[in-house]
Structures are given as C-alpha cells and as structure tokens.
C-alpha cells in the first residue's frame, strides 16, 4: 500500500478506505470535519448516498450523572447481541468535564480491541453551530464504517443539547438522585425532548424522592412503552456502574425503535433530521463566507460610520446583486 501523509490523503482515498471499514480513516474523517478541512465536505458527498440506516440514541443530562458509564454498559449489551456500535462523546470543553473524556475512554477501553465498536470524542471548540454540524458528519462517518447503533453523549446544559438531540432517533435523559431542585429547572427544557428518563445511581439514598418527583410526569416501565399505540415516556432506574437496570434501558431503546417504525413517527423524525442536517451545513458554510466578507463593514461600524442593521442589510444585498448582475450579463 502506498504510504500517505496527512496532507497527501485525498477525499477520494479516504472515502474509499472508510467504505472498506477502516477505523483509522473514520478517525481522520472526523478530524477533518472538526477542523473544517475542505476535504471533509468532499468525503461526505462520497459517503452519504442512500438513506440513513443506523439508529441514533442521544444520551444527555447534567454533568457526572453517569452518562458515559450507562453508554459503556449499553455497548456491552449491544456487543453481546452482535450489534455494531459507535459512541460519539461530545466534549463540552467545560470546567465540569475536567478529565472526563479520558475517563470515558478508559471505561470504553474494554472494547478497544473490538473492531465492531468505534469510540470518539468530539470537541465543541466553543461553537454551537460548528458542533452540531460535526455531529451530523460524524454520524455519517460511523454509519459508513458499519455502525448500526450510534450513541451520542452530551452534557444537558442548554440549547446545544436540544440541537444535538435533533440528530437522535431516541433521546435518553439521564439524571441522578439528589437533583431535586434541578429537576424543576430541567423539566421545562431538556425533559421535553426525552423519550426515556433514566435515574442513574439508584444506589444513592435520595433515589426515592427523586423518583417520586418525576413520577407525576413520567410513566414507570411496567405500565408504559406504547401499549396504546402512542409512546408514553418511560421512567427507568439504573446502577450503571454495576449494570443494574441496563437491560431495561436496552429493551426500552428496542421498543422505541419499533414504535418509531410502526407509528410513522420515525419517518417524521427522519425528515426533521434531514432538515436540520442541511441547515447545519448551511449555517457552517454561510458563517465561513460571512466571516470573510464582514471586515469592511466591521471597520465602518467600529468607527461609528454605520449601524449594525444597515451593515447587515448591505452584506445581505451583496450576493443577490452579484447574482442579478450575472443574470443581466
Ligand atoms: N454510585 C454510583 N456511581 C456511578 C454510577 N454510574 C456511574 N457512577 C460514577 O459516577 C461518576 C461519573 O460517571 P460518568 O459516567 O463519567 O458520568 P457522565 O455523566 O458521563 O459525566 P460527564 O461526561 O462528565 O458529564 C464516575 O465516577 C462513575 O463511576 C452508579 O450507578 N452509581
Ligand atoms: Mg461522560
């Protein structure tokens, strides 16, 4: 095989290696996506033919509740069933996360030699829009690699996660006992997007109080899960570090997947995902274009010679004028 340097690799060769199941190629493709390397778009063009086939499970929730531990336990179950999996861990680059990514890696290291498990953390580099588009691209990459089930972990701290959950077919929100006040705060936002709520660390003493405060809004596993045709949001409890309750979460994911296929909700979500995926690319690209165009107007604004609204108006009129001029020519 011809030796290739990082810079010598072309989109075509990388895409070909990816399709052949080369994990190093997948890691490189995701780095290109994160770095906004122009070759990343070329790779995506080559690998995104056909409909999405994988099932994406988003796992979100406050820092430290055990999201990575839960994912590692679910990966164990998946592998026992012969399912090919990927885990994409979004590094929020926040003070909370500290060495968490390293910890995640260690926990999932048990699978390091397993060619059917691909684990990768994604750095947000501070940009929500950039992060969203990196997730979409990474999902395409790991699917090309052969992943049938893709876990996406993110810290449930606001808008970024709602965005991330848009690329998930099944959304799991993880909590832990003792988050009483937080539950009130979280309920309004992140809980709305959840298909299943998992109270992890059920070995801790505050468990019953936390469960009781959630039960008013959520159904226990035994009485729910779409019996009447619809999907009743599930409330589950786990001790992920010991694997307890994890099979029930696994079965909830399977039932939700069945429900999506049966009810038409899956098609609705896929369409919503397609819209969001295109919008993420549009946002990333138009931001890059605007950054290169904004300089002169910024100088005028900084010097007090214009206002921001008029500056934006003039910039927005530019491509339209160019197009109109081309049409006239
Ligand atoms: N007591 C107890 N500890 C747990 C359980 N699950 C995970 N932990 C521990 O909780 C800590 C945090 O777990 P992580 O899986 O890293 O949590 P996380 O939500 O991924 O954390 P961030 O990614 O930093 O937001 C680790 O020390 C785990 O070992 C559990 O069920 N019970
Ligand atoms: Mg984690």
Coordinates of C-alpha atoms and ligand atoms in Angstrom, one line a residue:
X1 CA 0.0 0.0 0.0
X2 CA 1.2 3.5 -0.8
X3 CA 2.3 5.5 2.2
X4 CA 0.2 8.6 2.7
X5 CA 1.0 11.7 4.7
X6 CA -1.9 13.5 6.5
X7 CA -1.8 16.2 3.9
X8 CA -1.3 13.9 0.9
X9 CA -4.6 12.0 1.5
X10 CA -7.4 12.9 -0.8
X11 CA -11.1 12.9 -0.1
X12 CA -11.5 10.1 -2.6
X13 CA -8.9 7.8 -1.0
X14 CA -10.3 8.5 2.5
X15 CA -13.8 7.8 1.4
X16 CA -12.8 4.5 -0.2
X17 CA -10.9 3.4 3.0
X18 CA -14.0 4.4 5.1
X19 CA -16.3 2.3 2.9
X20 CA -13.9 -0.6 3.4
X21 CA -14.4 -0.3 7.2
X22 CA -11.0 1.3 8.0
X23 CA -11.3 2.8 11.5
X24 CA -8.2 5.0 11.2
X25 CA -9.9 6.5 8.2
X26 CA -13.0 7.2 10.2
X27 CA -10.9 8.9 12.9
X28 CA -9.2 11.1 10.3
X29 CA -12.5 12.0 8.5
X30 CA -14.0 13.2 11.8
X31 CA -10.8 15.3 12.5
X32 CA -11.3 16.9 9.0
X33 CA -14.9 17.6 9.9
X34 CA -13.9 19.2 13.2
X35 CA -11.1 21.2 11.6
X36 CA -13.4 22.4 8.8
X37 CA -10.9 20.9 6.4
X38 CA -12.4 21.5 2.9
X39 CA -11.8 17.8 2.1
X40 CA -14.4 16.9 4.7
X41 CA -17.3 18.1 2.5
X42 CA -15.9 16.0 -0.4
X43 CA -15.8 12.9 1.8
X44 CA -19.4 13.5 2.9
X45 CA -20.5 13.8 -0.7
X46 CA -19.0 10.5 -1.4
X47 CA -20.3 8.5 1.5
X48 CA -23.8 9.9 2.1
X49 CA -25.6 8.1 -0.8
X50 CA -28.8 6.4 0.3
X51 CA -31.0 6.8 3.3
X52 CA -29.7 6.8 6.9
X53 CA -29.9 3.2 8.2
X54 CA -28.4 3.4 11.7
X55 CA -30.3 4.2 14.9
X56 CA -29.0 7.1 16.9
X57 CA -29.5 7.2 20.7
X58 CA -28.8 10.5 22.2
X59 CA -27.9 10.4 25.9
X60 CA -27.9 13.7 27.6
X61 CA -28.2 15.0 31.2
X62 CA -26.3 17.0 33.8
X63 CA -22.5 16.6 34.3
X64 CA -21.4 13.5 36.3
X65 CA -24.8 11.6 36.4
X66 CA -23.2 8.6 34.7
X67 CA -24.0 9.1 31.0
X68 CA -20.7 7.5 29.9
X69 CA -21.0 4.7 32.3
X70 CA -24.5 4.0 31.1
X71 CA -23.4 4.1 27.4
X72 CA -20.5 1.7 28.2
X73 CA -22.9 -0.7 29.8
X74 CA -25.3 -0.5 26.8
X75 CA -22.4 -1.1 24.5
X76 CA -21.7 -4.3 26.4
X77 CA -25.3 -5.4 25.8
X78 CA -25.1 -4.4 22.1
X79 CA -21.9 -6.4 21.6
X80 CA -23.4 -9.5 23.3
X81 CA -26.2 -9.3 20.7
X82 CA -23.7 -8.8 17.8
X83 CA -24.8 -5.3 17.1
X84 CA -22.1 -3.0 15.6
X85 CA -21.9 0.2 17.7
X86 CA -20.3 3.6 17.8
X87 CA -20.2 6.1 20.7
X88 CA -19.7 9.8 19.9
X89 CA -18.9 11.7 23.1
X90 CA -19.3 15.4 22.9
X91 CA -16.7 17.2 25.0
X92 CA -18.3 20.3 26.2
X93 CA -14.9 21.8 27.0
X94 CA -16.5 23.0 30.2
X95 CA -14.8 23.2 33.7
X96 CA -17.1 20.4 34.8
X97 CA -15.7 17.9 32.4
X98 CA -12.1 18.1 33.5
X99 CA -10.6 14.7 32.8
X100 CA -14.0 13.2 31.9
X101 CA -13.1 12.4 28.4
X102 CA -10.1 10.4 29.5
X103 CA -12.4 8.6 31.9
X104 CA -14.9 7.9 29.2
X105 CA -12.1 6.5 27.1
X106 CA -11.0 4.3 29.9
X107 CA -14.4 2.9 30.6
X108 CA -14.9 2.1 27.0
X109 CA -11.4 0.8 26.7
X110 CA -12.7 -2.7 27.4
X111 CA -13.8 -2.6 23.8
X112 CA -10.6 -1.2 22.4
X113 CA -9.8 -4.4 20.6
X114 CA -13.3 -4.9 19.2
X115 CA -13.5 -3.9 15.6
X116 CA -17.3 -3.5 15.9
X117 CA -17.0 -0.7 18.4
X118 CA -15.9 2.8 17.5
X119 CA -15.5 5.4 20.2
X120 CA -14.6 9.0 19.5
X121 CA -14.9 12.3 21.4
X122 CA -15.9 15.4 19.6
X123 CA -14.6 18.8 20.7
X124 CA -17.0 21.6 20.6
X125 CA -14.3 24.3 20.2
X126 CA -16.7 26.8 21.6
X127 CA -19.1 26.9 18.6
X128 CA -22.5 25.5 18.9
X129 CA -23.2 25.6 15.2
X130 CA -19.9 24.0 14.5
X131 CA -20.5 21.3 17.0
X132 CA -23.9 20.5 15.5
X133 CA -22.5 20.1 12.0
X134 CA -19.6 18.0 13.3
X135 CA -22.1 15.6 14.9
X136 CA -24.0 15.2 11.7
X137 CA -20.9 14.5 9.8
X138 CA -19.5 12.1 12.4
X139 CA -22.7 10.1 12.4
X140 CA -22.4 9.7 8.6
X141 CA -18.8 8.6 9.0
X142 CA -19.5 5.9 11.6
X143 CA -22.5 4.7 9.7
X144 CA -20.3 4.2 6.7
X145 CA -18.0 2.3 8.9
X146 CA -20.8 -0.1 9.6
X147 CA -22.3 1.1 12.9
X148 CA -25.9 0.0 13.3
X149 CA -26.4 1.7 16.6
X150 CA -24.8 5.1 17.5
X151 CA -24.7 6.6 20.9
X152 CA -24.2 10.3 21.2
X153 CA -23.4 11.7 24.6
X154 CA -23.7 15.3 25.5
X155 CA -24.0 17.3 28.7
X156 CA -27.5 18.5 29.2
X157 CA -26.9 22.2 29.7
X158 CA -29.0 24.0 27.3
X159 CA -29.6 24.8 23.6
X160 CA -26.6 22.8 22.3
X161 CA -28.2 19.6 23.6
X162 CA -31.6 20.3 22.1
X163 CA -29.7 20.7 18.9
X164 CA -27.8 17.5 19.4
X165 CA -31.0 15.7 20.3
X166 CA -32.3 16.6 16.8
X167 CA -30.0 14.1 15.3
X168 CA -31.1 11.4 17.7
X169 CA -33.9 8.9 16.9
X170 CA -34.2 8.0 20.6
X171 CA -33.4 10.6 23.3
X172 CA -32.5 9.4 26.8
X173 CA -32.2 12.0 29.6
X174 CA -30.1 10.7 32.5
X175 CA -30.4 12.2 36.0
X176 CA -29.3 11.1 39.4
X177 CA -30.8 11.2 42.9
X178 CA -30.5 14.5 44.8
X179 CA -31.1 16.7 41.8
X180 CA -34.4 17.8 43.3
X181 CA -34.3 21.5 42.5
X182 CA -32.6 20.9 39.2
X183 CA -35.4 18.6 38.2
X184 CA -37.7 21.6 38.3
X185 CA -35.4 23.6 36.1
X186 CA -34.6 20.8 33.8
X187 CA -38.2 19.8 33.3
X188 CA -39.1 22.8 31.2
X189 CA -36.3 22.2 28.7
X190 CA -34.5 19.0 28.3
X191 CA -37.1 16.7 29.7
X192 CA -39.5 17.6 26.9
X193 CA -37.2 16.1 24.3
X194 CA -36.7 12.9 26.2
X195 CA -38.3 9.6 25.1
X196 CA -37.0 7.9 28.3
X197 CA -35.7 9.3 31.5
X198 CA -33.1 7.2 33.4
X199 CA -32.4 7.9 37.1
X200 CA -28.9 6.5 37.4
X201 CA -27.0 6.0 40.6
X202 CA -30.1 4.4 42.1
X203 CA -27.8 3.0 44.8
X204 CA -27.8 6.5 46.4
X205 CA -30.1 7.3 49.3
X206 CA -32.1 10.1 47.7
X207 CA -33.4 7.9 45.0
X208 CA -37.0 7.5 46.1
X209 CA -37.5 11.3 46.5
X210 CA -36.2 12.0 43.0
X211 CA -38.3 9.2 41.5
X212 CA -41.4 10.4 43.3
X213 CA -40.9 13.9 42.0
X214 CA -40.6 12.6 38.4
X215 CA -43.4 10.1 38.6
X216 CA -46.1 12.7 38.3
X217 CA -44.9 13.4 34.7
X218 CA -43.4 10.1 33.7
X219 CA -44.7 6.5 33.5
X220 CA -42.9 3.6 35.1
X221 CA -41.6 1.0 32.7
X222 CA -44.2 -1.6 33.7
X223 CA -47.1 0.4 32.7
X224 CA -45.8 2.2 29.6
X225 CA -43.9 1.9 26.4
X226 CA -46.6 2.5 23.8
X227 CA -49.2 -0.1 24.7
X228 CA -52.0 2.1 23.4
X229 CA -50.2 2.9 20.1
X230 CA -48.6 6.1 21.3
X231 CA -45.3 6.4 23.1
X232 CA -45.6 7.0 26.8
X233 CA -42.3 8.5 28.1
X234 CA -40.5 6.0 30.3
X235 CA -39.1 6.4 33.7
X236 CA -36.3 3.9 34.5
X237 CA -33.7 3.5 37.2
X238 CA -30.2 2.1 36.9
X239 CA -27.0 1.5 38.7
X240 CA -25.0 1.7 35.5
X241 CA -21.6 1.1 37.3
X242 CA -22.9 -2.4 38.2
X243 CA -25.0 -2.9 35.1
X244 CA -28.2 -3.0 37.1
X245 CA -31.3 -1.9 35.2
X246 CA -29.3 -1.6 32.0
X247 CA -31.2 -4.5 30.2
X248 CA -34.4 -2.5 30.8
X249 CA -32.9 0.6 29.1
X250 CA -31.7 -1.6 26.3
X251 CA -35.2 -3.0 25.9
X252 CA -36.7 0.5 26.0
X253 CA -34.5 1.5 23.1
X254 CA -35.6 -1.5 21.1
X255 CA -39.3 -0.8 21.9
X256 CA -38.9 2.8 21.0
X257 CA -37.2 1.9 17.7
X258 CA -40.1 -0.5 16.9
X259 CA -42.6 2.3 17.9
X260 CA -40.8 4.7 15.5
X261 CA -41.1 2.3 12.6
X262 CA -44.7 1.3 13.4
X263 CA -46.2 4.7 14.0
X264 CA -44.8 6.9 11.3
X265 CA -43.1 8.9 14.0
X266 CA -39.8 7.6 12.7
X267 CA -40.4 9.0 9.2
X268 CA -41.3 12.3 10.8
X269 CA -38.1 12.4 12.8
X270 CA -36.0 11.4 9.8
X271 CA -37.5 14.3 7.8
X272 CA -36.8 16.7 10.7
X273 CA -33.3 15.3 10.9
X274 CA -32.8 15.8 7.2
X275 CA -33.9 19.5 7.5
X276 CA -31.6 20.0 10.5
X277 CA -28.7 18.3 8.8
X278 CA -28.9 20.6 5.7
X279 CA -29.4 23.6 7.9
X280 CA -26.3 22.7 9.9
X281 CA -24.3 22.7 6.7
X282 CA -25.8 25.9 5.5
X283 CA -25.0 27.6 8.8
X284 CA -21.5 26.4 8.9
X285 CA -20.9 27.4 5.3
X286 CA -22.6 30.7 5.4
X287 CA -20.8 31.6 8.6
X288 CA -17.5 30.9 6.9
X289 CA -18.5 33.0 3.9
X290 CA -19.7 35.9 6.0
X291 CA -16.6 35.9 8.2
X292 CA -14.6 36.6 5.1
X293 CA -16.9 39.4 4.0
X294 CA -17.7 41.2 7.2
X295 CA -14.3 43.0 7.6
X296 CA -15.0 46.3 5.9
X297 CA -18.4 46.8 7.4
X298 CA -17.0 46.0 10.8
X299 CA -14.4 48.8 10.4
X300 CA -17.2 51.2 9.5
X301 CA -19.3 50.1 12.4
X302 CA -16.4 50.3 14.9
X303 CA -15.7 53.8 13.6
X304 CA -19.3 54.8 14.2
X305 CA -19.9 55.4 10.5
X306 CA -22.8 53.0 10.2
X307 CA -25.2 51.0 12.4
X308 CA -25.2 47.1 12.6
X309 CA -28.6 46.7 11.0
X310 CA -27.6 48.7 7.9
X311 CA -24.3 46.9 7.7
X312 CA -26.1 43.5 7.7
X313 CA -28.5 44.9 5.1
X314 CA -25.7 45.8 2.8
X315 CA -24.0 42.5 3.2
X316 CA -27.2 40.6 2.6
X317 CA -27.8 42.6 -0.6
X318 CA -24.3 41.7 -1.9
X319 CA -24.8 38.1 -3.2
X320 CA -28.2 39.0 -4.6
X321 CA -26.8 41.9 -6.5
X322 CA -24.0 39.7 -7.8
X323 CA -26.5 37.1 -9.0
X324 CA -28.7 39.7 -10.5
X325 CA -25.7 41.2 -12.3
X326 CA -24.8 37.7 -13.6
X327 CA -28.3 37.2 -14.9
X328 CA -28.2 40.6 -16.7
X329 CA -24.8 39.7 -18.3
Ligands
LIG1 N1 -22.7 5.3 42.9 C1 -22.8 5.2 41.5 N2 -21.8 5.8 40.8 C2 -21.9 5.8 39.5 C3 -22.9 5.1 38.8 N3 -22.7 5.2 37.5 C4 -21.6 5.9 37.3 N4 -21.1 6.3 38.5 C5 -19.9 7.1 38.8 O1 -20.2 8.4 38.6 C6 -19.0 9.1 38.1 C7 -19.4 9.9 36.8 O2 -19.8 8.9 35.8 P1 -19.7 9.3 34.3 O3 -20.2 8.1 33.5 O4 -18.4 9.8 33.9 O5 -20.7 10.5 34.2 P2 -21.0 11.4 33.0 O6 -22.5 11.8 33.1 O7 -20.6 10.8 31.7 O8 -20.1 12.6 33.3 P3 -19.7 13.9 32.3 O9 -19.4 13.3 31.0 O10 -18.5 14.5 33.0 O11 -20.9 14.8 32.3 C8 -18.0 8.1 37.8 O12 -17.1 8.1 39.0 C9 -18.8 6.8 37.8 O13 -18.0 5.7 38.2 C10 -23.9 4.4 39.6 O14 -24.9 3.8 39.1 N5 -23.8 4.5 41.0
LIG2 MG1 -19.3 11.5 30.2

